[in-house]
Short mmCIF file of C-alpha atoms in Angstrom, two decimals:
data_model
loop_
_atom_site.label_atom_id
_atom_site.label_comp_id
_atom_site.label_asym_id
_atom_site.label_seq_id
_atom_site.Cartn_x
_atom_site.Cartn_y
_atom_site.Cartn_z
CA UNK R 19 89.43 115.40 160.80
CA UNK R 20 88.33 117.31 157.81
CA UNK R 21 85.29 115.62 155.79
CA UNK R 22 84.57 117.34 152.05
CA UNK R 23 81.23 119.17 152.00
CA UNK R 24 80.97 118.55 148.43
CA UNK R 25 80.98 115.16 146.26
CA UNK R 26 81.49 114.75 142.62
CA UNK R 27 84.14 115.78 140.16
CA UNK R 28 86.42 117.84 140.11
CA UNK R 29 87.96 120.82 137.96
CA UNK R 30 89.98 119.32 135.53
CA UNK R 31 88.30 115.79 135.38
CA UNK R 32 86.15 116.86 132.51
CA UNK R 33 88.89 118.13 131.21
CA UNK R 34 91.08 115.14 131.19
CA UNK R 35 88.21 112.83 130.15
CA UNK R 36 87.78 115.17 127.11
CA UNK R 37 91.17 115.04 126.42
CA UNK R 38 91.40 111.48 126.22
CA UNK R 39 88.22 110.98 123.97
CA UNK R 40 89.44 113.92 121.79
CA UNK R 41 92.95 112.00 121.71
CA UNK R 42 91.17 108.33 121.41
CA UNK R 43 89.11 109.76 117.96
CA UNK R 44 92.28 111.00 116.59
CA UNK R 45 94.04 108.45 116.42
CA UNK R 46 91.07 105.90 114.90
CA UNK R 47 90.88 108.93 112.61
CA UNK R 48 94.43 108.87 111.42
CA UNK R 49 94.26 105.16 111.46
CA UNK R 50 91.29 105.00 108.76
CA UNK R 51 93.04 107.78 107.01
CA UNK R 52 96.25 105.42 106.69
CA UNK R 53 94.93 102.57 105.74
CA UNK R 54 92.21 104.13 103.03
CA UNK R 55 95.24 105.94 101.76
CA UNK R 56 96.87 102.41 101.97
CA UNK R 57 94.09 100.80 99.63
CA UNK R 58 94.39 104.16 97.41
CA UNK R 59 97.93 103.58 96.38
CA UNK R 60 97.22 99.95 95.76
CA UNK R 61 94.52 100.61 93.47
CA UNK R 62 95.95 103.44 91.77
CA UNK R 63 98.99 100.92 91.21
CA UNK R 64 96.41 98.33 89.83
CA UNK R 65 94.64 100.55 87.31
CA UNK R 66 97.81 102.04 86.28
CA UNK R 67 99.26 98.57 85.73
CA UNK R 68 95.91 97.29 83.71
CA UNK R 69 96.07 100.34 81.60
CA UNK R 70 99.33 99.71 80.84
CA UNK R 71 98.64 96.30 79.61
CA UNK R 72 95.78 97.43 77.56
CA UNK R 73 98.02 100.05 75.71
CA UNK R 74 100.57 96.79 75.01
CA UNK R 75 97.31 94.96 74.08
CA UNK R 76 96.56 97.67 71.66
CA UNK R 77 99.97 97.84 70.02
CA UNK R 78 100.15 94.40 70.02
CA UNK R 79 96.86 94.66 67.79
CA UNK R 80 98.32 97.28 65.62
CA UNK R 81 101.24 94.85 64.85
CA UNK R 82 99.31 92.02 63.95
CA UNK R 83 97.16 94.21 61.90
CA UNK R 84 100.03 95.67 59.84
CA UNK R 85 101.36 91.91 59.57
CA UNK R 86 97.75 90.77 58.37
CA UNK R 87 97.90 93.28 55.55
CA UNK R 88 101.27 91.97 54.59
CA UNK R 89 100.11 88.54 54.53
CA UNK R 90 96.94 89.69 52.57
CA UNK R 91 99.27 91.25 49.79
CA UNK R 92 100.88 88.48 49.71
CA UNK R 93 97.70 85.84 49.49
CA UNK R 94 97.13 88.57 46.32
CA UNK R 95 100.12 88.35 44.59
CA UNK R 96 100.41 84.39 45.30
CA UNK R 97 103.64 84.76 47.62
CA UNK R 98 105.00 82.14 49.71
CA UNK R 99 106.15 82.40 52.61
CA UNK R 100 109.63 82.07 52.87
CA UNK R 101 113.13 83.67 52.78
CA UNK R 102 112.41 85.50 48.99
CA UNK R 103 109.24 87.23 50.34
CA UNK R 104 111.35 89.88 51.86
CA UNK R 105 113.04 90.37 47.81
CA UNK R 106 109.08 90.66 46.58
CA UNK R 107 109.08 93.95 48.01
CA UNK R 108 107.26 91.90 51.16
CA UNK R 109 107.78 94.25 54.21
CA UNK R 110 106.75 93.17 57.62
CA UNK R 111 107.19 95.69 60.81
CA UNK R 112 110.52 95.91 62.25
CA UNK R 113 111.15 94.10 65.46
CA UNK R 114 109.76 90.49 64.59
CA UNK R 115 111.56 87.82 64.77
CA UNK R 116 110.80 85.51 61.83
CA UNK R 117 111.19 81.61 61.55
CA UNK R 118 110.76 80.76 57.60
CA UNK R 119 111.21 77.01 59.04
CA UNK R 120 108.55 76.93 61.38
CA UNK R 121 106.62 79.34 59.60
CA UNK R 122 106.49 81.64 62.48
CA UNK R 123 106.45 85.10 63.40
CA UNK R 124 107.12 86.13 67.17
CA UNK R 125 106.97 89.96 68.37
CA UNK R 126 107.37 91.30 71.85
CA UNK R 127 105.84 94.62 73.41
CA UNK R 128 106.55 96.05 76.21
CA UNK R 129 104.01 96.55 79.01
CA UNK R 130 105.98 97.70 81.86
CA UNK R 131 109.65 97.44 82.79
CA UNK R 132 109.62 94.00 84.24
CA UNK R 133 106.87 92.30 81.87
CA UNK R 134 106.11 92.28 78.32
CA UNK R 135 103.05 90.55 75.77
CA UNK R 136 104.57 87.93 73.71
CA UNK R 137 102.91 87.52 70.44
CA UNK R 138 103.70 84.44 68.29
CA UNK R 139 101.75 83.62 64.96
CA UNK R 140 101.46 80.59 63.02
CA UNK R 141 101.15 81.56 58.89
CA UNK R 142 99.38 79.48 56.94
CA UNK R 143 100.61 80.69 53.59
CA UNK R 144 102.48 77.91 51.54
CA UNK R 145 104.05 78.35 47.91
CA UNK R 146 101.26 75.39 47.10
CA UNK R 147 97.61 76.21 48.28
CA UNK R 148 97.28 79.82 49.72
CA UNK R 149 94.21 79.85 51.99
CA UNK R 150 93.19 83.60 52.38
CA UNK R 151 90.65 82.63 54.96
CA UNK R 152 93.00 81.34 57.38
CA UNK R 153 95.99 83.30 56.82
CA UNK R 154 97.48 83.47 60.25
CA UNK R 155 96.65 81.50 63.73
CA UNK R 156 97.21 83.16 66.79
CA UNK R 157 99.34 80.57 68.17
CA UNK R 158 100.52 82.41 71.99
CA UNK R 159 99.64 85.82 73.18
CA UNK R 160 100.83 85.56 76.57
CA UNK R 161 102.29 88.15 79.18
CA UNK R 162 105.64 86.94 80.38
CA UNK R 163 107.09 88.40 83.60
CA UNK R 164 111.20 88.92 83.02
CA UNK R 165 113.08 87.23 85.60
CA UNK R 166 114.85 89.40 88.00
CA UNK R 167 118.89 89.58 87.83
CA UNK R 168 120.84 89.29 90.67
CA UNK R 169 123.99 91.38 91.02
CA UNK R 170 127.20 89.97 92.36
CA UNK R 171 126.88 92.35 95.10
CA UNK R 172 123.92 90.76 96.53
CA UNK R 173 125.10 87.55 96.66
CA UNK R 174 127.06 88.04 99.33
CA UNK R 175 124.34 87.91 102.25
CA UNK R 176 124.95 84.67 103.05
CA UNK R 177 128.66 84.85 103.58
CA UNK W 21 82.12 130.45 151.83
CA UNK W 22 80.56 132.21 149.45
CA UNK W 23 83.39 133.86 147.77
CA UNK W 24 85.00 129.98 147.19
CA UNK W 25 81.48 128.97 145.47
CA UNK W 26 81.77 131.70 143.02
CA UNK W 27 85.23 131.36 142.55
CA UNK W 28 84.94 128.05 141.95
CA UNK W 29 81.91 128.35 139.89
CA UNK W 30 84.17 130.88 137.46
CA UNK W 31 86.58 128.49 137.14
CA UNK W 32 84.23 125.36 136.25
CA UNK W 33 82.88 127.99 133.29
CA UNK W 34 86.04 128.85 132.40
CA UNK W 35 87.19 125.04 132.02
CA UNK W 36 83.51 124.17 130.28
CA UNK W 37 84.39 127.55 127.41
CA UNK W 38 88.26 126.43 127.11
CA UNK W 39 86.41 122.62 126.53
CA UNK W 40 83.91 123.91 124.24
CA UNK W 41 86.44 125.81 122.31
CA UNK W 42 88.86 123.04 122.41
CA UNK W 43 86.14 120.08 121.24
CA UNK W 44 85.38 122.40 118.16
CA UNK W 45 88.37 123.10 116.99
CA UNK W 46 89.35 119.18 117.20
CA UNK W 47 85.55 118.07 116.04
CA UNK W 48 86.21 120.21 113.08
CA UNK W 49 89.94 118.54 112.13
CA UNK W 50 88.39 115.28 112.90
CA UNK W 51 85.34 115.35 110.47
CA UNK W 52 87.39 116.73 108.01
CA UNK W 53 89.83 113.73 108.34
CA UNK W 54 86.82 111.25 108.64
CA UNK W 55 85.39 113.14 105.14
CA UNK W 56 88.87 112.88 103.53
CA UNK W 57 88.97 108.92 104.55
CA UNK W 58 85.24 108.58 103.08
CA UNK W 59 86.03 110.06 99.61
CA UNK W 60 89.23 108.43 99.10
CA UNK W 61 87.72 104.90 100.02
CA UNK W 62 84.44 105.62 97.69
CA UNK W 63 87.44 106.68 95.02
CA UNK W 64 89.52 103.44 95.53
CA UNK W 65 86.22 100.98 95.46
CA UNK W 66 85.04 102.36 92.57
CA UNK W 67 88.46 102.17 91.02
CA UNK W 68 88.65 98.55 91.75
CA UNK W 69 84.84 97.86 90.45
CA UNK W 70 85.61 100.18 86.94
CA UNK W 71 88.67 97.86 86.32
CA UNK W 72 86.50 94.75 86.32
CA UNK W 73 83.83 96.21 84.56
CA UNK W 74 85.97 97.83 81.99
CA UNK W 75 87.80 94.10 82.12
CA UNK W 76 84.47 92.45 81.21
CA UNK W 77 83.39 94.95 78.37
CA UNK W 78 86.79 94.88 76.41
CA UNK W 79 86.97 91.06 76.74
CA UNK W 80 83.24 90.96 75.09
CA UNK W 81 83.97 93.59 73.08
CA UNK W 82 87.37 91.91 71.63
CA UNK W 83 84.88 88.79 71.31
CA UNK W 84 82.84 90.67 68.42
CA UNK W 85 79.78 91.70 70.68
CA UNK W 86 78.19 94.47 70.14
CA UNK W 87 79.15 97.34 72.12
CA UNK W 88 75.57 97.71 72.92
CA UNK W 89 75.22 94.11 74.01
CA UNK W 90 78.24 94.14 76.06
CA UNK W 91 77.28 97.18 78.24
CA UNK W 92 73.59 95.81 78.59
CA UNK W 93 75.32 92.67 79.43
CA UNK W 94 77.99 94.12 82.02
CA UNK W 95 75.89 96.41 83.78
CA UNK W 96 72.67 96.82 85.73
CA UNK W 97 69.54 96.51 83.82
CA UNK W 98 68.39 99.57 85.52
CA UNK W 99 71.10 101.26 84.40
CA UNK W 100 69.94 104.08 81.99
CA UNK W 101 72.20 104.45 78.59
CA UNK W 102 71.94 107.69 77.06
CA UNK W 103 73.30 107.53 73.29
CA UNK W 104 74.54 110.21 71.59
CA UNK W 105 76.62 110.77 68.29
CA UNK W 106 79.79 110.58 69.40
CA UNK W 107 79.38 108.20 72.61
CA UNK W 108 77.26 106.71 74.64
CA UNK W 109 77.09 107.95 78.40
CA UNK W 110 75.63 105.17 80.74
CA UNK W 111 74.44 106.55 84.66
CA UNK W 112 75.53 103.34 86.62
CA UNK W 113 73.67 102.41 89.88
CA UNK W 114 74.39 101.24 93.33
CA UNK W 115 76.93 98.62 91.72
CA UNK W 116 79.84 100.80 92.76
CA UNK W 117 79.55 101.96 95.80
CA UNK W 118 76.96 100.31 98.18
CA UNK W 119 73.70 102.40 98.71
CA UNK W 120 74.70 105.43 96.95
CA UNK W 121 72.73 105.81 93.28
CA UNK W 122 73.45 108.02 90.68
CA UNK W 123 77.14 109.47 91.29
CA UNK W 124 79.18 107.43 88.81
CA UNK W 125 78.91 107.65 85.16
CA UNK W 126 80.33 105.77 82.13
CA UNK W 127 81.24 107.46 78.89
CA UNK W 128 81.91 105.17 76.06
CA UNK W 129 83.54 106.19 72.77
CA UNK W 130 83.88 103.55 70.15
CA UNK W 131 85.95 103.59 67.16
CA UNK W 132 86.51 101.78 63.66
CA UNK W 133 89.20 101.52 61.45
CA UNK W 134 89.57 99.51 58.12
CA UNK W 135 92.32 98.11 56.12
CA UNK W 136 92.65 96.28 52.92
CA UNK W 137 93.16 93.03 55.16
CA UNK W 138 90.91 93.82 58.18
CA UNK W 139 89.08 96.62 59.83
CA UNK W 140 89.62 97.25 63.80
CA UNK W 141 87.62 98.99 66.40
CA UNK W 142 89.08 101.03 69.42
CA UNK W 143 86.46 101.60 72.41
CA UNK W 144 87.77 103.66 75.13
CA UNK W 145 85.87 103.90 78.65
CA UNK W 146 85.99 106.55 81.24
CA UNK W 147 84.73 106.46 84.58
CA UNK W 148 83.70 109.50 86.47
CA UNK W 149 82.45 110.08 89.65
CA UNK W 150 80.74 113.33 90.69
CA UNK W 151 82.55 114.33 87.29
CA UNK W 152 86.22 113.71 88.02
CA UNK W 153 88.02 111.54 86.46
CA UNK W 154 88.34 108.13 88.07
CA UNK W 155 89.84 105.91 86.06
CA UNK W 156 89.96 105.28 81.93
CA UNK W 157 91.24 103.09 79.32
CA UNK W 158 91.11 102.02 76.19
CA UNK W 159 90.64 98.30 74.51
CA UNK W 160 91.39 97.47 70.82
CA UNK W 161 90.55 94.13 68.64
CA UNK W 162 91.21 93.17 65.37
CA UNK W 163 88.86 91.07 62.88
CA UNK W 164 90.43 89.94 59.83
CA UNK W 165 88.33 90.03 56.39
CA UNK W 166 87.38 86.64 55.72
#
């Protein structure tokens, strides 16, 4: 019977054992990779989504600003508010949607395609007592997700 | 016998250079993914803290504080603000990224506009770090004239 003369490893042990560490690395490398990528996306998706509601925000501003002056011309020139304001050469952005009744104005902007800010002011300018400190309330400025439509088409997964 | 020795001595140095050669190259790929992985997660973390700081200064800002006040108020109070015509630049600390100092920076720009009815300001913030880009924005409010 033949005994070995040596003892230890042999040729391509180290080799194999290298292998395997090199291969074990690798893949904990590409795993960290895919997950910080992972979180990247997410919070470029975030910011993106915040800046976008700042930019409404900031319209949303500009509109009530414009409105404000309007409502400050009028407080000047004694104006109610009501239907004959728009005759008195009263002219408020487009795109609001005025109650005379209620004494409302409500506007909507836009933040992305599935939300938007709704704005809705209170006026405090009557034919009788005009108040120019208090011409407006901010009475809702709220973001309001739109709800999503289903399509015939996809109704039918339960059939 | 001794022609097997050194035969199989050439071939353990021939395995050990083939190894070497081998562990660089990979080591090399490796570390660069392991860099890549480093940098994007300092980008995302700061990305995440500029959001709520930016968050916090608009919301005092829109809440007629002083711009000053707000940034003294929202960041470190070792956080040096260096003021200059057009904005103010503001070296943030270790609040960003955890035991790293000095690598992100603020730059503040602040605005104001006036009507007949009101006057509004516009601040916008950027955040850089290692001077890129990371992430901006801009906040607006609106004071009527009493």
């Amino acid at each position: 019977m033949k005994r070995k003369d040596t003892f230890g490893l042999g040729t391509g042990t180290i080799s194999i054992i290298m292998i395997f560490v090199i291969l074990c690395l690798t893949v904990i490398a590409i795993l960290s990779y895919v997950l910080c990528n992972k979180d990247n996306n997410m919070s470029n998706k975030k910011a993106s989504y915040v800046e976008q509601y700042y930019l409404a925000d900031g319209k949303a501003i500009d509109i009530l600003a414009r409105i404000d002056n309007e409502l400050y011309n009028m407080c000047e020139k004694k104006i109610s508010f009501s239907r004959g304001a728009y005759e008195k050469k009263v002219h408020f952005p487009e795109g609001l949607f005025i109650n005379y009744d209620k004494k409302e104005i409500r506007y909507r902007v836009s933040i992305t395609g599935k939300s938007y800010l709704d704005v809705v002011l209170k006026v405090n300018l009557d034919g009788k007592y005009i108040d120019e400190k208090e011409r407006y309330n901010i009475k809702k400025w709220m973001v309001v997700c739109k709800e999503e439509k289903v399509g015939k088409a996809n109704l039918n997964v339960f059939k | 016998m001794k022609e097997k020795v050194s035969v199989r001595l050439t071939n353990v140095f021939i395995e050990i250079i083939i190894l070497t050669l081998f562990f660089a190259i990979a080591s090399a790929i490796i570390i660069k993914v392991y860099g890549n992985t480093i940098w994007i997660k300092n980008e995302s973390e700061i990305r995440n803290n500029s959001i709520i700081n930016s968050n916090s200064i608009i919301a005092l800002y829109k809440d007629n504080v002083n711009l000053d006040e707000a940034i003294k108020r929202v960041c470190k109070a070792n956080d040096q603000t260096v003021k200059n015509k057009e904005n103010r630049v503001v070296n943030l600390s270790n609040d960003m990224i955890a035991k790293k100092d000095g690598n992100v920076m603020l730059v503040v720009k602040e605005e104001d506009k006036s009507t007949k009815a009101g006057e509004y300001g516009i601040i916008s913030l950027k955040y850089y770090y290692r001077d890129k880009e990371i992430y901006s924005v801009d906040g607006r409010k609106y004071r009527r004239k009493i």
